[in-house]
Coordinates of N, CA and C in Angstrom, one line a residue:
M1 N 103.8 90.2 124.7 CA 103.2 91.5 124.7 C 104.3 92.5 124.4
S2 N 103.7 93.8 123.7 CA 104.8 94.5 123.2 C 105.1 95.6 124.2
A3 N 106.3 96.6 123.8 CA 106.5 97.3 124.6 C 105.3 98.4 125.1
A4 N 104.4 98.7 124.0 CA 103.0 99.2 124.4 C 102.3 98.7 125.1
G5 N 102.2 97.3 125.5 CA 101.5 96.9 126.5 C 100.2 95.9 125.8
I6 N 100.5 96.0 124.6 CA 99.2 95.5 123.7 C 99.7 94.2 123.1
S7 N 99.1 93.0 123.3 CA 99.4 91.5 122.5 C 99.0 91.8 121.3
P8 N 99.6 91.2 120.3 CA 99.0 90.9 119.0 C 97.4 90.5 119.3
A9 N 97.3 89.5 120.0 CA 96.0 89.0 120.2 C 94.9 90.0 120.9
E10 N 95.5 90.7 121.7 CA 94.4 91.7 122.3 C 94.2 92.6 120.8
L11 N 95.2 93.1 119.9 CA 95.0 94.2 118.9 C 93.9 93.4 118.2
I12 N 94.0 92.2 117.7 CA 93.1 91.4 116.9 C 91.7 91.5 117.5
A13 N 91.6 91.0 118.6 CA 90.4 91.1 119.1 C 89.6 92.8 119.5
R14 N 90.6 93.6 119.6 CA 89.8 95.2 120.0 C 89.5 95.4 118.4
R15 N 90.1 95.1 117.5 CA 89.9 95.7 116.0 C 88.6 94.9 115.5
H16 N 88.3 93.7 115.9 CA 87.3 93.1 115.6 C 86.1 93.6 116.4
G17 N 86.1 93.6 117.7 CA 85.4 94.4 118.5 C 84.5 95.9 118.0
L18 N 85.7 96.3 117.2 CA 85.4 97.6 116.5 C 84.3 97.4 115.2
G19 N 84.7 96.1 114.6 CA 84.0 96.0 113.6 C 84.8 96.3 112.0
L20 N 86.4 96.2 112.4 CA 87.1 96.9 111.3 C 88.0 95.8 110.8
S21 N 88.2 96.0 109.4 CA 89.2 95.1 108.8 C 90.5 95.7 109.1
Q22 N 91.8 95.1 109.0 CA 93.0 95.6 109.0 C 93.3 97.0 108.2
A23 N 92.6 97.0 107.0 CA 92.7 98.1 106.2 C 92.2 99.3 106.8
Q24 N 90.7 99.1 107.2 CA 90.3 100.0 107.9 C 90.7 100.7 109.1
L25 N 91.4 99.8 110.0 CA 92.2 100.3 111.3 C 93.1 101.2 110.8
G26 N 93.9 100.6 109.9 CA 95.1 101.3 109.5 C 95.0 102.8 108.9
A27 N 93.7 102.8 108.3 CA 93.4 104.1 107.8 C 92.7 104.9 108.9
A28 N 92.4 104.6 110.1 CA 91.5 105.0 111.0 C 92.6 105.8 111.9
L29 N 93.9 105.4 111.9 CA 95.0 105.8 112.8 C 95.4 107.4 112.6
A30 N 95.6 108.1 113.5 CA 96.3 109.3 113.5 C 97.2 109.8 112.4
R31 N 98.3 108.3 112.5 CA 99.4 108.4 111.3 C 99.0 107.2 110.6
P32 N 98.0 107.2 109.6 CA 97.6 106.1 109.0 C 98.6 105.1 108.2
V33 N 98.5 103.8 108.5 CA 99.5 102.9 107.9 C 98.6 101.9 107.1
K34 N 99.3 101.3 106.2 CA 98.7 100.1 105.3 C 98.5 98.9 106.2
Q35 N 97.5 98.1 105.2 CA 96.8 96.9 105.9 C 97.9 95.8 106.2
T36 N 99.0 96.1 105.4 CA 100.5 95.0 105.7 C 101.0 95.2 107.0
M37 N 101.0 96.7 107.5 CA 101.4 97.0 108.7 C 101.0 96.3 109.9
V38 N 99.4 96.8 109.8 CA 98.6 96.1 110.8 C 98.7 94.8 110.9
S39 N 98.8 94.0 109.7 CA 98.9 92.5 109.8 C 100.2 92.0 110.0
L40 N 101.3 92.5 110.1 CA 102.4 92.6 111.0 C 102.5 92.7 112.6
W41 N 101.9 93.7 112.8 CA 101.6 93.9 114.3 C 100.8 92.6 114.8
E42 N 99.7 92.2 114.1 CA 99.0 91.3 114.6 C 99.5 89.8 114.5
S43 N 100.6 89.7 113.7 CA 101.0 88.4 113.8 C 102.5 88.7 114.6
G44 N 102.6 89.7 115.4 CA 103.9 89.6 116.2 C 105.3 89.7 115.6
T45 N 104.9 90.0 114.2 CA 106.4 90.0 113.2 C 107.1 91.7 113.4
R46 N 106.2 92.7 113.7 CA 106.6 93.9 114.0 C 105.9 94.4 115.3
P47 N 106.8 95.0 116.2 CA 106.3 95.6 117.4 C 105.3 96.7 117.3
I48 N 104.2 96.5 118.1 CA 103.2 97.5 118.1 C 103.7 98.9 118.4
P49 N 103.4 100.0 117.8 CA 103.8 101.0 118.5 C 103.2 101.6 119.7
D50 N 104.0 102.3 120.5 CA 103.7 103.1 121.4 C 102.4 104.0 121.0
G51 N 101.5 104.3 121.7 CA 100.3 105.1 121.4 C 99.1 104.4 120.9
L52 N 99.3 103.4 120.2 CA 98.3 102.6 119.7 C 97.2 102.3 120.5
D53 N 97.5 101.9 121.8 CA 96.3 101.6 122.8 C 95.3 102.8 122.9
T54 N 96.3 104.1 123.2 CA 95.5 105.5 123.5 C 94.5 105.5 122.0
E55 N 95.0 105.3 121.0 CA 94.3 105.5 119.8 C 92.9 104.4 119.7
L56 N 93.2 103.3 120.4 CA 92.3 102.4 120.1 C 91.3 102.6 121.2
Q57 N 91.7 103.2 122.4 CA 90.7 103.7 123.5 C 89.8 104.6 123.0
A58 N 90.5 105.6 122.1 CA 89.4 106.8 121.5 C 88.5 106.2 120.6
L59 N 89.1 105.2 119.6 CA 88.1 104.8 118.8 C 86.9 103.8 119.5
E60 N 87.3 103.2 120.3 CA 86.5 102.5 121.4 C 85.3 103.2 122.1
A61 N 85.8 104.6 122.5 CA 84.8 105.3 123.3 C 83.8 106.1 122.4
R62 N 84.5 106.3 121.1 CA 83.4 106.8 120.1 C 82.6 105.6 119.6
S63 N 83.1 104.4 119.6 CA 81.9 103.4 119.1 C 81.1 103.2 120.2
Q64 N 81.5 103.4 121.6 CA 80.5 103.3 122.5 C 79.4 104.2 122.6
R65 N 79.9 105.3 122.4 CA 79.0 106.6 122.4 C 78.0 106.6 120.9
A66 N 78.5 105.9 120.0 CA 77.7 105.7 118.9 C 76.7 104.5 119.2
Y67 N 77.0 103.5 120.0 CA 76.1 102.4 120.2 C 74.9 103.0 121.2
E68 N 75.4 103.9 122.1 CA 74.5 104.6 123.2 C 73.4 105.4 122.4
A69 N 73.9 106.0 121.5 CA 72.8 106.9 120.7 C 71.9 106.2 119.8
A70 N 72.4 105.2 118.9 CA 71.7 104.2 118.3 C 70.6 103.4 119.1
Y71 N 71.3 103.1 120.2 CA 70.3 102.2 121.2 C 69.0 103.2 121.5
D72 N 69.4 104.2 122.1 CA 68.4 105.5 122.7 C 67.1 105.8 121.5
E73 N 67.9 106.0 120.1 CA 67.3 106.2 119.0 C 66.2 105.1 118.6
A74 N 66.6 103.9 118.9 CA 65.8 102.6 118.6 C 64.5 102.6 119.5
L75 N 65.1 102.8 121.0 CA 64.1 102.6 121.8 C 62.9 103.9 121.6
R76 N 63.5 105.0 121.3 CA 62.3 106.3 121.0 C 61.9 105.9 119.7
S77 N 62.3 105.6 118.7 CA 61.4 105.4 117.4 C 60.6 104.1 117.7
G78 N 60.6 103.1 118.5 CA 59.8 102.0 118.5 C 60.1 101.1 117.5
S79 N 61.1 101.3 116.6 CA 61.5 100.3 115.6 C 62.9 100.1 115.7
P80 N 63.3 99.1 116.8 CA 64.9 98.6 117.0 C 65.4 98.3 115.8
A81 N 64.7 97.5 115.0 CA 65.4 96.9 113.7 C 65.9 97.7 112.7
R82 N 65.4 98.9 112.8 CA 66.1 100.1 111.6 C 67.2 100.5 112.3
I83 N 68.2 100.6 111.4 CA 69.4 101.0 111.4 C 70.0 102.2 110.4
E84 N 70.2 103.3 111.0 CA 70.7 104.6 110.0 C 72.4 104.4 109.7
V85 N 72.8 104.4 108.5 CA 73.8 104.1 108.1 C 74.2 105.1 107.1
W86 N 75.8 105.2 107.1 CA 76.1 106.2 105.7 C 77.1 105.4 104.9
A87 N 77.0 106.0 103.6 CA 77.9 105.2 102.5 C 79.5 105.3 102.9
D88 N 79.7 106.7 103.4 CA 81.3 106.6 103.9 C 81.5 107.6 105.1
D89 N 82.8 107.5 105.5 CA 83.2 108.1 106.8 C 82.7 110.0 106.7
A90 N 83.0 110.5 105.4 CA 82.4 111.7 105.5 C 81.0 112.2 105.5
A91 N 80.1 111.3 104.9 CA 78.6 111.4 105.2 C 78.2 111.2 106.6
L92 N 79.0 110.3 107.4 CA 78.5 110.2 108.7 C 79.0 111.4 109.2
W93 N 80.4 111.7 109.5 CA 80.6 112.9 109.9 C 79.7 113.9 109.7
A94 N 79.4 114.2 108.6 CA 78.5 115.5 108.2 C 77.1 115.5 109.1
A95 N 76.7 114.3 109.2 CA 75.2 113.9 109.6 C 75.5 113.9 111.2
R96 N 76.6 113.4 111.6 CA 76.8 113.1 113.1 C 78.1 113.6 113.6
P97 N 78.5 114.6 113.9 CA 79.7 115.3 113.9 C 80.6 114.9 115.4
E98 N 79.4 114.4 116.4 CA 80.2 113.8 117.5 C 80.8 112.5 117.0
A99 N 80.5 111.7 115.9 CA 81.3 110.5 115.6 C 82.6 110.7 114.9
T100 N 82.9 111.9 114.6 CA 84.1 112.3 113.6 C 85.1 111.4 114.2
G101 N 85.7 111.1 113.2 CA 87.0 110.0 113.7 C 86.8 108.6 113.7
L102 N 85.4 108.1 114.1 CA 85.1 107.0 114.0 C 84.9 106.3 112.5
P103 N 85.4 105.2 111.9 CA 84.8 104.7 110.7 C 83.5 104.3 110.3
A104 N 83.0 105.0 109.6 CA 81.4 104.7 109.2 C 80.9 103.1 109.4
V105 N 82.1 102.1 109.1 CA 81.6 100.7 109.3 C 81.8 100.4 110.7
A106 N 82.4 101.2 111.3 CA 82.6 101.1 113.2 C 81.2 101.3 113.6
Y107 N 80.6 102.5 113.1 CA 79.4 103.1 113.7 C 78.2 102.0 113.1
Q108 N 78.4 101.3 112.0 CA 77.5 100.6 111.6 C 77.5 99.4 112.4
A109 N 78.5 99.0 113.0 CA 78.7 97.8 113.8 C 78.1 98.1 115.2
A110 N 78.3 99.3 115.7 CA 77.7 99.6 117.0 C 76.5 99.7 116.7
A111 N 75.6 100.4 115.7 CA 74.3 100.3 115.6 C 73.6 99.1 115.4
A112 N 74.3 98.1 114.7 CA 73.6 97.0 114.5 C 73.4 96.2 116.0
R113 N 74.8 96.2 116.9 CA 74.7 95.9 118.1 C 73.2 96.6 118.9
A114 N 73.4 97.7 118.8 CA 72.5 98.6 119.5 C 70.8 97.8 119.4
A115 N 70.8 97.8 117.9 CA 69.3 97.3 117.4 C 69.3 95.8 117.9
Q116 N 70.1 95.1 117.9 CA 69.8 93.8 118.2 C 69.6 93.8 119.9
D117 N 70.1 94.7 120.7 CA 70.0 94.9 122.2 C 68.7 95.4 122.8
A118 N 68.3 96.4 121.7 CA 66.9 96.8 121.8 C 65.7 96.2 121.7
R119 N 65.8 95.0 120.8 CA 64.8 94.1 120.5 C 64.2 93.5 121.9

């Protein structure tokens, strides 16, 4: 476990839970890093920085809110298989300001889980 309290295995699991690639997670951070740095953290080669757990918690909270909104929308619409997605982060954030900071791909993963659960 790193000084930040997150093990490399936990970082991998949480990134997968968000539906993000290493590059997408690196880009979503307050201080963006390249994919190679995320890879080094996940392999245990470089220490996971302090504050990463807090950033992951914020992304996970946004993802959970996206899931809840998509689930409610699926139940209201009567067509749970329909998933509304956006081409990129800017388009998502313009359409759903409450999702600002959540990568579009993470929103898509949350919406897909919601559609499955609403069936």
